[in-house]
Structure formats: structure tokens, C-alpha cells
């Protein structure tokens, strides 16, 4: 099963989503962004005002939410939460602040791991996240760890959010990214880390095309 997966992991705002989606297009296979699944659960946690440290309340919430992936004609997946397609709602400052706490909950990770594994059963896919090569598909044939310097990552996220440049916003974004990385790296279950058998891709001085070409070259 794992031979079907190209695993791309890395820290927040490293550019891995853009790289993963371009790579998938180049290879004509679907792309799955697992961060959006964690974001959807965080969105549900906030909407239902659930305390993510309350095990029972979280179990109840997880039972009540249905996450679905439906593929478009090109095979790309869109995520829906209880029948509602979510996009901009998943990248608000509130979700950014909550998501790493929600992603540290074991029951959340178990539910999403099952969903992630099921998506690779029948097809080759590019799957991107924090623990794809380490936990979800430890025997994936291709594993990449995409990173970039903290300054480059903050600038990329700012460009992506189309907010106006000011040192204050840049500093705020850098702080929020660093805080998510800290929580993601320090959690006991499935922490963010580069696996020994993953190829390190430092994209600090590479644009999207160069990074995709670097990865595609290794796969070929
Ligand atoms: O795109 P960005 O780097 O901002 O983050 P994301 O990929 O959307 O992931 C959002 C959050 O979900 C991360 O900070 C992690 O807390 C969590 N996540 C995870 O724990 N495991 C994954 N496989 C993917 C995301």
C-alpha cells in the first residue's frame, strides 16, 4: 500500500503544500493535504466550543463529525466537514492558534490516520503533513522533508495571506509559526521530525519550480 505514497513532511509554512500540489500535477496523481484535515477538526472544536483537553467531549465531537474527501475530475480531493466544503474558514488566525493543540489529541490523530491510509489504498498519491513518512506510511517508498529558514517561511506565509507588509505583521506571523512548530515538535504522539530515511529539501534558496524539480529528479 505504501508504495503508492510520496510522503512530504515539514514545518509550518515551509512551502510544502505548494510544492506537493505542483509535484502531484507534474506526476498526474492526486494530492492530499493532511493539514487541512487537522484544521477542519480544529474548526469543529471552535464552532462547538469544546475543550480539546476534555477526553469525553472530544470523543463525542469526533463521533459526530464526518470528514469526506471527494475527488474532482482531475482526481484532486476536496475536504468536507459534515457535508460542508471548507476552505477560507480553515486558515483564520483562530484556527491557526488552535490547530496544534487539537492535533496533539491522540483520538484526533487516530481518526485522521485511518482516513489518510484509506485514501492511498487504490491509487498513487502525494500526501503532505507532519508525520506522513514517520507514522502514517512508515514504509512509503519516497519520503521528503521540506523546510526553509524561519525568516523565509514567515515571508512566504505573509505573501500567501496577502496581508500588507509591515514588520509588526511579519513578526506576528513568525511568532505564530514558531509556536506551532514548537507544539508540533514537542508533542509525545507523532511529533514533527525528519525521519532518517527522508530526503532533506531545504527550499530557502529555491523557488517552487526548482524545489519540485529537485524532488521529481529523485523520484525518477
Ligand atoms: O500549511 P501549514 O504549514 O501552515 O500547516 P498545515 O499543514 O495546514 O497543518 C496545520 C497543523 O496541523 C500543523 O501545525 C499541525 O499541528 C497539524 N498537522 C499534524 O499534526 N499532522 C499532520 N500530518 C498535518 C498537520
mmCIF file of C-alpha atoms in Angstrom, residues 97-215:
data_model
loop_
_atom_site.group_PDB
_atom_site.id
_atom_site.type_symbol
_atom_site.label_atom_id
_atom_site.label_comp_id
_atom_site.label_asym_id
_atom_site.label_seq_id
_atom_site.Cartn_x
_atom_site.Cartn_y
_atom_site.Cartn_z
ATOM 1 C CA UNK A 97 -3.896 29.243 17.079
ATOM 2 C CA UNK A 98 -5.989 26.158 17.951
ATOM 3 C CA UNK A 99 -4.886 23.575 15.410
ATOM 4 C CA UNK A 100 -1.643 22.352 17.003
ATOM 5 C CA UNK A 101 -3.408 21.803 20.333
ATOM 6 C CA UNK A 102 -6.156 19.820 18.611
ATOM 7 C CA UNK A 103 -3.567 17.866 16.575
ATOM 8 C CA UNK A 104 -1.861 16.729 19.784
ATOM 9 C CA UNK A 105 -5.013 14.818 20.866
ATOM 10 C CA UNK A 106 -4.440 11.080 20.323
ATOM 11 C CA UNK A 107 -8.064 10.319 19.351
ATOM 12 C CA UNK A 108 -7.929 13.010 16.670
ATOM 13 C CA UNK A 109 -4.714 11.574 15.212
ATOM 14 C CA UNK A 110 -6.137 8.034 15.204
ATOM 15 C CA UNK A 111 -9.281 9.082 13.355
ATOM 16 C CA UNK A 112 -7.345 11.029 10.743
ATOM 17 C CA UNK A 113 -4.691 8.357 10.289
ATOM 18 C CA UNK A 114 -7.402 5.854 9.315
ATOM 19 C CA UNK A 115 -8.832 8.296 6.786
ATOM 20 C CA UNK A 116 -5.354 9.078 5.388
ATOM 21 C CA UNK A 117 -4.466 5.418 4.960
ATOM 22 C CA UNK A 118 -7.754 4.697 3.205
ATOM 23 C CA UNK A 119 -7.037 7.376 0.589
ATOM 24 C CA UNK A 120 -3.880 5.591 -0.576
ATOM 25 C CA UNK A 121 -5.468 2.175 -0.934
ATOM 26 C CA UNK A 122 -6.377 2.357 -4.557
ATOM 27 C CA UNK A 123 -4.102 4.946 -6.122
ATOM 28 C CA UNK A 124 -0.723 6.613 -6.123
ATOM 29 C CA UNK A 125 -0.871 9.885 -4.256
ATOM 30 C CA UNK A 126 1.232 12.733 -2.917
ATOM 31 C CA UNK A 127 0.401 13.191 0.771
ATOM 32 C CA UNK A 128 1.692 16.102 2.770
ATOM 33 C CA UNK A 129 1.824 16.785 6.523
ATOM 34 C CA UNK A 130 3.984 16.337 9.615
ATOM 35 C CA UNK A 131 4.007 12.574 10.251
ATOM 36 C CA UNK A 132 3.246 11.010 6.878
ATOM 37 C CA UNK A 133 6.672 9.408 6.460
ATOM 38 C CA UNK A 134 7.166 8.688 10.155
ATOM 39 C CA UNK A 135 3.770 7.352 11.307
ATOM 40 C CA UNK A 136 1.051 7.194 8.662
ATOM 41 C CA UNK A 137 3.158 5.482 5.962
ATOM 42 C CA UNK A 138 6.447 4.498 7.620
ATOM 43 C CA UNK A 139 7.290 2.271 4.673
ATOM 44 C CA UNK A 140 6.466 4.846 1.994
ATOM 45 C CA UNK A 141 8.766 4.424 -0.961
ATOM 46 C CA UNK A 142 9.543 8.153 -1.216
ATOM 47 C CA UNK A 143 9.906 10.487 1.736
ATOM 48 C CA UNK A 144 10.882 14.139 1.659
ATOM 49 C CA UNK A 145 11.271 16.644 4.468
ATOM 50 C CA UNK A 146 10.759 20.133 3.078
ATOM 51 C CA UNK A 147 11.961 23.031 5.167
ATOM 52 C CA UNK A 148 13.229 26.623 4.880
ATOM 53 C CA UNK A 149 14.696 29.174 7.245
ATOM 54 C CA UNK A 150 12.271 30.774 9.749
ATOM 55 C CA UNK A 151 12.589 34.180 8.004
ATOM 56 C CA UNK A 152 11.803 32.753 4.575
ATOM 57 C CA UNK A 153 8.849 30.802 5.962
ATOM 58 C CA UNK A 154 7.336 33.878 7.656
ATOM 59 C CA UNK A 155 7.693 35.911 4.441
ATOM 60 C CA UNK A 156 6.099 33.133 2.381
ATOM 61 C CA UNK A 157 3.121 32.902 4.731
ATOM 62 C CA UNK A 158 2.691 36.667 4.662
ATOM 63 C CA UNK A 159 2.763 36.687 0.845
ATOM 64 C CA UNK A 160 0.229 33.876 0.842
ATOM 65 C CA UNK A 161 -2.153 35.706 3.181
ATOM 66 C CA UNK A 162 -1.849 38.857 1.008
ATOM 67 C CA UNK A 163 -1.640 40.973 4.132
ATOM 68 C CA UNK A 164 0.255 44.227 3.810
ATOM 69 C CA UNK A 165 3.921 44.080 4.675
ATOM 70 C CA UNK A 166 4.865 45.608 7.991
ATOM 71 C CA UNK A 167 7.477 44.484 10.456
ATOM 72 C CA UNK A 168 4.693 44.008 13.028
ATOM 73 C CA UNK A 169 2.708 41.538 10.913
ATOM 74 C CA UNK A 170 5.864 39.746 9.810
ATOM 75 C CA UNK A 171 6.912 39.401 13.427
ATOM 76 C CA UNK A 172 3.433 38.188 14.453
ATOM 77 C CA UNK A 173 3.385 35.585 11.701
ATOM 78 C CA UNK A 174 6.908 34.411 12.571
ATOM 79 C CA UNK A 175 5.805 34.066 16.202
ATOM 80 C CA UNK A 176 2.664 32.091 15.355
ATOM 81 C CA UNK A 177 4.645 29.750 13.053
ATOM 82 C CA UNK A 178 7.357 29.216 15.687
ATOM 83 C CA UNK A 179 4.738 28.445 18.330
ATOM 84 C CA UNK A 180 3.024 25.852 16.103
ATOM 85 C CA UNK A 181 6.368 24.242 15.293
ATOM 86 C CA UNK A 182 7.215 24.093 18.986
ATOM 87 C CA UNK A 183 3.930 22.365 19.911
ATOM 88 C CA UNK A 184 4.112 20.058 16.852
ATOM 89 C CA UNK A 185 7.708 19.026 17.639
ATOM 90 C CA UNK A 186 7.237 18.549 21.360
ATOM 91 C CA UNK A 187 4.022 16.508 21.360
ATOM 92 C CA UNK A 188 4.502 12.902 22.517
ATOM 93 C CA UNK A 189 2.448 11.381 19.692
ATOM 94 C CA UNK A 190 3.639 11.645 16.085
ATOM 95 C CA UNK A 191 5.839 14.704 16.599
ATOM 96 C CA UNK A 192 7.149 16.729 13.698
ATOM 97 C CA UNK A 193 10.609 15.429 12.871
ATOM 98 C CA UNK A 194 12.672 14.436 9.886
ATOM 99 C CA UNK A 195 12.797 10.619 9.550
ATOM 100 C CA UNK A 196 16.203 9.132 8.940
ATOM 101 C CA UNK A 197 15.169 7.807 5.547
ATOM 102 C CA UNK A 198 13.639 11.076 4.300
ATOM 103 C CA UNK A 199 15.472 13.300 1.837
ATOM 104 C CA UNK A 200 16.005 16.772 3.301
ATOM 105 C CA UNK A 201 14.909 19.551 0.958
ATOM 106 C CA UNK A 202 15.964 22.996 2.154
ATOM 107 C CA UNK A 203 13.967 25.342 -0.052
ATOM 108 C CA UNK A 204 15.275 28.598 1.481
ATOM 109 C CA UNK A 205 17.084 29.474 -1.735
ATOM 110 C CA UNK A 206 14.891 27.597 -4.206
ATOM 111 C CA UNK A 207 11.659 28.697 -5.849
ATOM 112 C CA UNK A 208 8.682 26.360 -6.298
ATOM 113 C CA UNK A 209 9.778 25.092 -9.729
ATOM 114 C CA UNK A 210 13.307 24.364 -8.532
ATOM 115 C CA UNK A 211 12.061 22.557 -5.426
ATOM 116 C CA UNK A 212 9.589 20.451 -7.436
ATOM 117 C CA UNK A 213 12.320 19.637 -9.980
ATOM 118 C CA UNK A 214 14.691 18.600 -7.187
ATOM 119 C CA UNK A 215 12.095 16.182 -5.744
#
